[in-house]
Amino acid sequence: MAGHSKWKNIQRRKNAQDAKRGKIFMKHAKDIYIAAKQGGGDPDMNPGLRLAVDKAKSDNMPNDNIDRAIKKATGDLDGANFEELTYEGYGPGGTAVMVEVLTDNKNRTASELRHAFSKNGGNLGENGCVAFMFDRKGYIVIDQDKTDADEDTMMLEVIEAGAEEMETTEGAYEIYTDPEDYQDVKGALEESGFTLETAEITMIPQTLSAVDESAGNKMIKLVNMLEDMEDVQEVHHNMDAEDEIMAQL
């Protein structure tokens, strides 16, 4: 039993690491796609794309994944026409889930998503069924250990940069912006010398939905299954659970 328990612990850590790496790659793929869509697929002529590619490579994203993201954006991938879509549904315990996808086959993607939801105690819903529970925001995180600024100083910097709100959590300053102001706020904070641990435009839940351990574990399986799908770019949800469960997400 001791050996079995040890193997399970190792496997659990490996699965969490794989899921984290997959999520990082998906984020880079989305950044690369958007940059190439807006400014073209040549990094030498598109500074935004060059920056996105450099960041992806710094996280050891394979070149094939990078090339695929660029080709999706420029329409050079087997002549496919890709669309950005958002699907909505309910996860285990009544949690709200939003899934951003990039697909060349809506029927295939919808079928795969429906299967993932139903297999893990949820169901795919209609457009608009949970979108009203989320706000689209710029989201920036600064590690308190990586700055000399105290809370008052940080608040002044954030206000000057044009952000909407700042929350001080354990070990971090969490900053929220209007999506249209995100780039300006991000640039102002970087120019002031702050290291940004996280910087993205994302969906922030207005309220959290508490679930028990059983529903929380099913939710982990659902999120992992969704993130493993090639078409899925981002998964948002409003689950609240015990710290041990949330850490796995």
mmCIF file of C-alpha atoms in Angstrom:
data_model
loop_
_atom_site.group_PDB
_atom_site.id
_atom_site.type_symbol
_atom_site.label_atom_id
_atom_site.label_comp_id
_atom_site.label_asym_id
_atom_site.label_seq_id
_atom_site.Cartn_x
_atom_site.Cartn_y
_atom_site.Cartn_z
ATOM 1 C CA MET A 1 0.000 0.000 0.000
ATOM 2 C CA ALA A 2 2.845 2.378 0.773
ATOM 3 C CA GLY A 3 4.260 1.916 -2.708
ATOM 4 C CA HIS A 4 0.851 2.390 -4.260
ATOM 5 C CA SER A 5 0.309 5.568 -2.256
ATOM 6 C CA LYS A 6 3.698 6.924 -3.296
ATOM 7 C CA TRP A 7 2.965 6.221 -6.975
ATOM 8 C CA LYS A 8 -0.394 7.987 -6.695
ATOM 9 C CA ASN A 9 1.273 11.059 -5.169
ATOM 10 C CA ILE A 10 3.888 11.170 -7.933
ATOM 11 C CA GLN A 11 1.226 10.710 -10.628
ATOM 12 C CA ARG A 12 -0.937 13.445 -9.111
ATOM 13 C CA ARG A 13 1.974 15.898 -9.144
ATOM 14 C CA LYS A 14 2.876 14.916 -12.710
ATOM 15 C CA ASN A 15 -0.709 15.415 -13.879
ATOM 16 C CA ALA A 16 -0.835 18.849 -12.235
ATOM 17 C CA GLN A 17 2.461 19.837 -13.873
ATOM 18 C CA ASP A 18 1.297 18.608 -17.281
ATOM 19 C CA ALA A 19 -1.971 20.498 -16.929
ATOM 20 C CA LYS A 20 -0.118 23.667 -15.958
ATOM 21 C CA ARG A 21 2.248 23.369 -18.922
ATOM 22 C CA GLY A 22 -0.680 22.742 -21.266
ATOM 23 C CA LYS A 23 -2.454 25.837 -19.984
ATOM 24 C CA ILE A 24 0.678 27.949 -20.510
ATOM 25 C CA PHE A 25 1.018 26.670 -24.079
ATOM 26 C CA MET A 26 -2.645 27.436 -24.783
ATOM 27 C CA LYS A 27 -2.197 30.988 -23.555
ATOM 28 C CA HIS A 28 0.863 31.471 -25.745
ATOM 29 C CA ALA A 29 -0.959 29.969 -28.735
ATOM 30 C CA LYS A 30 -3.809 32.425 -28.259
ATOM 31 C CA ASP A 31 -1.417 35.387 -27.912
ATOM 32 C CA ILE A 32 0.438 34.321 -31.064
ATOM 33 C CA TYR A 33 -2.809 33.800 -32.985
ATOM 34 C CA ILE A 34 -4.180 37.222 -32.055
ATOM 35 C CA ALA A 35 -0.891 38.993 -32.828
ATOM 36 C CA ALA A 36 -0.609 37.267 -36.234
ATOM 37 C CA LYS A 37 -4.267 37.946 -37.012
ATOM 38 C CA GLN A 38 -3.828 41.652 -36.295
ATOM 39 C CA GLY A 39 -0.411 42.314 -37.804
ATOM 40 C CA GLY A 40 0.496 39.439 -40.137
ATOM 41 C CA GLY A 41 2.428 36.208 -39.762
ATOM 42 C CA ASP A 42 6.001 37.511 -40.191
ATOM 43 C CA PRO A 43 7.636 38.126 -36.775
ATOM 44 C CA ASP A 44 10.262 40.388 -38.416
ATOM 45 C CA MET A 45 7.495 42.725 -39.634
ATOM 46 C CA ASN A 46 5.166 42.319 -36.649
ATOM 47 C CA PRO A 47 6.685 43.372 -33.278
ATOM 48 C CA GLY A 48 3.662 42.088 -31.370
ATOM 49 C CA LEU A 49 4.026 38.651 -32.913
ATOM 50 C CA ARG A 50 7.777 38.629 -32.312
ATOM 51 C CA LEU A 51 7.201 39.374 -28.622
ATOM 52 C CA ALA A 52 4.539 36.652 -28.351
ATOM 53 C CA VAL A 53 6.828 34.099 -30.027
ATOM 54 C CA ASP A 54 9.779 35.031 -27.798
ATOM 55 C CA LYS A 55 7.627 34.560 -24.684
ATOM 56 C CA ALA A 56 6.406 31.199 -25.944
ATOM 57 C CA LYS A 57 9.934 29.994 -26.621
ATOM 58 C CA SER A 58 11.051 31.124 -23.159
ATOM 59 C CA ASP A 59 8.509 28.627 -21.779
ATOM 60 C CA ASN A 60 9.845 25.901 -24.125
ATOM 61 C CA MET A 61 6.777 25.837 -26.350
ATOM 62 C CA PRO A 62 7.545 23.549 -29.336
ATOM 63 C CA ASN A 63 8.151 25.268 -32.681
ATOM 64 C CA ASP A 64 5.421 23.137 -34.277
ATOM 65 C CA ASN A 65 2.864 24.602 -31.856
ATOM 66 C CA ILE A 66 4.077 28.123 -32.602
ATOM 67 C CA ASP A 67 3.932 27.585 -36.369
ATOM 68 C CA ARG A 68 0.463 26.064 -36.099
ATOM 69 C CA ALA A 69 -0.859 29.077 -34.179
ATOM 70 C CA ILE A 70 0.541 31.453 -36.822
ATOM 71 C CA LYS A 71 -0.862 29.378 -39.678
ATOM 72 C CA LYS A 72 -4.288 29.268 -38.012
ATOM 73 C CA ALA A 73 -4.290 33.064 -37.903
ATOM 74 C CA THR A 74 -3.105 33.569 -41.485
ATOM 75 C CA GLY A 75 -5.284 30.837 -42.988
ATOM 76 C CA ASP A 76 -2.276 28.851 -44.217
ATOM 77 C CA LEU A 77 -3.125 25.654 -42.345
ATOM 78 C CA ASP A 78 -4.477 23.274 -44.998
ATOM 79 C CA GLY A 79 -6.699 26.065 -46.271
ATOM 80 C CA ALA A 80 -8.761 25.888 -43.084
ATOM 81 C CA ASN A 81 -10.882 28.792 -41.936
ATOM 82 C CA PHE A 82 -10.735 29.173 -38.162
ATOM 83 C CA GLU A 83 -13.300 30.935 -36.014
ATOM 84 C CA GLU A 84 -13.071 32.268 -32.465
ATOM 85 C CA LEU A 85 -16.137 31.118 -30.512
ATOM 86 C CA THR A 86 -17.251 31.004 -26.891
ATOM 87 C CA TYR A 87 -19.335 28.151 -25.485
ATOM 88 C CA GLU A 88 -21.155 28.281 -22.165
ATOM 89 C CA GLY A 89 -22.403 25.635 -19.788
ATOM 90 C CA TYR A 90 -22.838 24.363 -16.266
ATOM 91 C CA GLY A 91 -20.239 22.285 -14.478
ATOM 92 C CA PRO A 92 -20.594 19.959 -11.470
ATOM 93 C CA GLY A 93 -22.487 21.498 -8.559
ATOM 94 C CA GLY A 94 -24.052 24.162 -10.770
ATOM 95 C CA THR A 95 -20.800 26.010 -11.480
ATOM 96 C CA ALA A 96 -20.691 28.385 -14.443
ATOM 97 C CA VAL A 97 -18.210 27.544 -17.199
ATOM 98 C CA MET A 98 -17.127 29.493 -20.286
ATOM 99 C CA VAL A 99 -14.894 27.925 -22.932
ATOM 100 C CA GLU A 100 -13.089 29.973 -25.584
ATOM 101 C CA VAL A 101 -12.233 27.962 -28.691
ATOM 102 C CA LEU A 102 -10.494 28.384 -32.005
ATOM 103 C CA THR A 103 -11.945 25.903 -34.484
ATOM 104 C CA ASP A 104 -12.310 25.052 -38.152
ATOM 105 C CA ASN A 105 -15.241 22.712 -37.457
ATOM 106 C CA LYS A 106 -17.971 23.993 -35.141
ATOM 107 C CA ASN A 107 -19.912 20.716 -35.204
ATOM 108 C CA ARG A 108 -16.882 18.687 -34.114
ATOM 109 C CA THR A 109 -15.982 21.127 -31.369
ATOM 110 C CA ALA A 110 -19.530 21.355 -30.011
ATOM 111 C CA SER A 111 -19.784 17.559 -29.946
ATOM 112 C CA GLU A 112 -16.481 17.191 -28.068
ATOM 113 C CA LEU A 113 -17.448 19.869 -25.560
ATOM 114 C CA ARG A 114 -20.882 18.337 -24.994
ATOM 115 C CA HIS A 115 -19.255 14.973 -24.325
ATOM 116 C CA ALA A 116 -16.771 16.472 -21.833
ATOM 117 C CA PHE A 117 -19.509 18.274 -19.906
ATOM 118 C CA SER A 118 -21.869 15.291 -19.739
ATOM 119 C CA LYS A 119 -19.086 12.874 -18.769
ATOM 120 C CA ASN A 120 -18.145 15.007 -15.768
ATOM 121 C CA GLY A 121 -21.523 15.900 -14.331
ATOM 122 C CA GLY A 122 -22.255 19.066 -16.275
ATOM 123 C CA ASN A 123 -24.061 20.135 -19.415
ATOM 124 C CA LEU A 124 -23.382 22.447 -22.326
ATOM 125 C CA GLY A 125 -25.847 25.348 -22.377
ATOM 126 C CA GLU A 126 -27.152 27.992 -24.748
ATOM 127 C CA ASN A 127 -25.295 31.202 -25.592
ATOM 128 C CA GLY A 128 -25.817 33.697 -22.810
ATOM 129 C CA CYS A 129 -26.722 31.190 -20.114
ATOM 130 C CA VAL A 130 -23.745 32.089 -17.890
ATOM 131 C CA ALA A 131 -21.975 34.977 -19.661
ATOM 132 C CA PHE A 132 -23.801 37.505 -17.493
ATOM 133 C CA MET A 133 -22.002 36.014 -14.453
ATOM 134 C CA PHE A 134 -18.599 37.154 -15.741
ATOM 135 C CA ASP A 135 -16.928 40.488 -16.501
ATOM 136 C CA ARG A 136 -14.212 40.853 -19.117
ATOM 137 C CA LYS A 137 -11.278 42.587 -17.435
ATOM 138 C CA GLY A 138 -7.601 43.250 -17.755
ATOM 139 C CA TYR A 139 -5.917 41.345 -14.923
ATOM 140 C CA ILE A 140 -2.396 42.018 -13.646
ATOM 141 C CA VAL A 141 -0.595 40.429 -10.688
ATOM 142 C CA ILE A 142 2.527 41.797 -8.996
ATOM 143 C CA ASP A 143 4.363 39.628 -6.458
ATOM 144 C CA GLN A 144 4.890 41.563 -3.226
ATOM 145 C CA ASP A 145 8.258 39.851 -2.712
ATOM 146 C CA LYS A 146 9.478 41.273 -6.021
ATOM 147 C CA THR A 147 8.753 44.923 -5.262
ATOM 148 C CA ASP A 148 9.735 47.374 -2.529
ATOM 149 C CA ALA A 149 6.424 49.218 -2.835
ATOM 150 C CA ASP A 150 4.086 49.024 0.145
ATOM 151 C CA GLU A 151 0.309 48.877 -0.284
ATOM 152 C CA ASP A 152 -0.237 52.656 -0.236
ATOM 153 C CA THR A 153 2.559 53.316 -2.722
ATOM 154 C CA MET A 154 1.310 50.520 -4.962
ATOM 155 C CA MET A 155 -2.217 51.910 -4.886
ATOM 156 C CA LEU A 156 -0.980 55.327 -6.038
ATOM 157 C CA GLU A 157 1.007 53.728 -8.874
ATOM 158 C CA VAL A 158 -2.038 51.732 -9.961
ATOM 159 C CA ILE A 159 -4.330 54.781 -9.916
ATOM 160 C CA GLU A 160 -1.813 56.822 -11.914
ATOM 161 C CA ALA A 161 -1.536 53.998 -14.441
ATOM 162 C CA GLY A 162 -5.307 54.144 -15.008
ATOM 163 C CA ALA A 163 -6.451 50.879 -13.434
ATOM 164 C CA GLU A 164 -9.969 50.413 -12.044
ATOM 165 C CA GLU A 165 -9.200 48.516 -8.865
ATOM 166 C CA MET A 166 -6.471 46.850 -6.800
ATOM 167 C CA GLU A 167 -6.826 44.103 -4.227
ATOM 168 C CA THR A 168 -4.081 43.074 -1.812
ATOM 169 C CA THR A 169 -4.093 39.324 -1.342
ATOM 170 C CA GLU A 170 -1.630 37.020 0.386
ATOM 171 C CA GLY A 171 1.721 37.794 -1.204
ATOM 172 C CA ALA A 172 0.388 39.705 -4.221
ATOM 173 C CA TYR A 173 -1.228 42.845 -5.584
ATOM 174 C CA GLU A 174 -4.083 41.993 -7.975
ATOM 175 C CA ILE A 175 -4.950 44.786 -10.397
ATOM 176 C CA TYR A 176 -8.074 45.039 -12.570
ATOM 177 C CA THR A 177 -8.541 47.260 -15.610
ATOM 178 C CA ASP A 178 -11.058 48.003 -18.313
ATOM 179 C CA PRO A 179 -10.071 45.858 -21.329
ATOM 180 C CA GLU A 180 -9.562 48.990 -23.434
ATOM 181 C CA ASP A 181 -7.141 50.424 -20.847
ATOM 182 C CA TYR A 182 -5.249 47.174 -20.259
ATOM 183 C CA GLN A 183 -2.288 47.823 -22.582
ATOM 184 C CA ASP A 184 -1.797 51.362 -21.236
ATOM 185 C CA VAL A 185 -1.915 50.209 -17.613
ATOM 186 C CA LYS A 186 0.397 47.275 -18.303
ATOM 187 C CA GLY A 187 2.882 49.518 -20.117
ATOM 188 C CA ALA A 188 2.828 52.161 -17.374
ATOM 189 C CA LEU A 189 3.521 49.617 -14.635
ATOM 190 C CA GLU A 190 6.346 48.027 -16.628
ATOM 191 C CA GLU A 191 7.868 51.453 -17.290
ATOM 192 C CA SER A 192 7.770 52.087 -13.529
ATOM 193 C CA GLY A 193 9.947 49.016 -13.071
ATOM 194 C CA PHE A 194 7.418 46.506 -11.772
ATOM 195 C CA THR A 195 7.729 42.815 -12.670
ATOM 196 C CA LEU A 196 4.333 41.452 -13.714
ATOM 197 C CA GLU A 197 3.712 37.859 -12.640
ATOM 198 C CA THR A 198 0.479 37.708 -14.639
ATOM 199 C CA ALA A 199 -0.819 40.075 -17.312
ATOM 200 C CA GLU A 200 -3.815 39.172 -19.435
ATOM 201 C CA ILE A 201 -7.340 40.032 -20.490
ATOM 202 C CA THR A 202 -9.645 37.422 -19.019
ATOM 203 C CA MET A 203 -13.136 36.687 -17.700
ATOM 204 C CA ILE A 204 -13.582 37.421 -13.984
ATOM 205 C CA PRO A 205 -16.557 35.787 -12.218
ATOM 206 C CA GLN A 206 -18.826 38.242 -10.378
ATOM 207 C CA THR A 207 -19.554 35.678 -7.671
ATOM 208 C CA LEU A 208 -18.128 32.267 -6.793
ATOM 209 C CA SER A 209 -20.084 29.020 -6.548
ATOM 210 C CA ALA A 210 -19.072 26.846 -3.575
ATOM 211 C CA VAL A 211 -18.981 23.081 -4.203
ATOM 212 C CA ASP A 212 -18.262 20.025 -2.062
ATOM 213 C CA GLU A 213 -15.279 17.705 -2.522
ATOM 214 C CA SER A 214 -17.082 15.357 -4.904
ATOM 215 C CA ALA A 215 -18.209 18.134 -7.249
ATOM 216 C CA GLY A 216 -14.800 19.803 -6.946
ATOM 217 C CA ASN A 217 -12.992 16.665 -8.097
ATOM 218 C CA LYS A 218 -15.397 16.281 -11.022
ATOM 219 C CA MET A 219 -14.746 19.903 -11.931
ATOM 220 C CA ILE A 220 -10.991 19.278 -12.008
ATOM 221 C CA LYS A 221 -11.562 16.395 -14.414
ATOM 222 C CA LEU A 222 -13.826 18.556 -16.584
ATOM 223 C CA VAL A 223 -11.336 21.439 -16.771
ATOM 224 C CA ASN A 224 -8.436 19.078 -17.526
ATOM 225 C CA MET A 225 -10.468 17.339 -20.227
ATOM 226 C CA LEU A 226 -11.427 20.663 -21.801
ATOM 227 C CA GLU A 227 -7.872 22.008 -21.690
ATOM 228 C CA ASP A 228 -6.599 18.853 -23.377
ATOM 229 C CA MET A 229 -8.759 19.574 -26.443
ATOM 230 C CA GLU A 230 -6.838 21.045 -29.344
ATOM 231 C CA ASP A 231 -9.557 23.584 -30.182
ATOM 232 C CA VAL A 232 -9.842 24.975 -26.648
ATOM 233 C CA GLN A 233 -7.914 28.163 -25.939
ATOM 234 C CA GLU A 234 -9.174 29.187 -22.502
ATOM 235 C CA VAL A 235 -11.475 27.859 -19.781
ATOM 236 C CA HIS A 236 -13.165 30.170 -17.259
ATOM 237 C CA HIS A 237 -15.294 29.105 -14.291
ATOM 238 C CA ASN A 238 -16.609 30.367 -10.965
ATOM 239 C CA MET A 239 -15.930 27.346 -8.752
ATOM 240 C CA ASP A 240 -14.993 27.863 -5.126
ATOM 241 C CA ALA A 241 -13.761 24.823 -3.182
ATOM 242 C CA GLU A 242 -11.285 23.726 -0.505
ATOM 243 C CA ASP A 243 -7.750 25.048 -0.974
ATOM 244 C CA GLU A 244 -6.391 21.591 -1.858
ATOM 245 C CA ILE A 245 -8.844 21.281 -4.739
ATOM 246 C CA MET A 246 -8.394 24.855 -5.979
ATOM 247 C CA ALA A 247 -4.600 24.402 -5.983
ATOM 248 C CA GLN A 248 -4.997 21.663 -8.593
ATOM 249 C CA LEU A 249 -6.670 24.166 -10.912
#
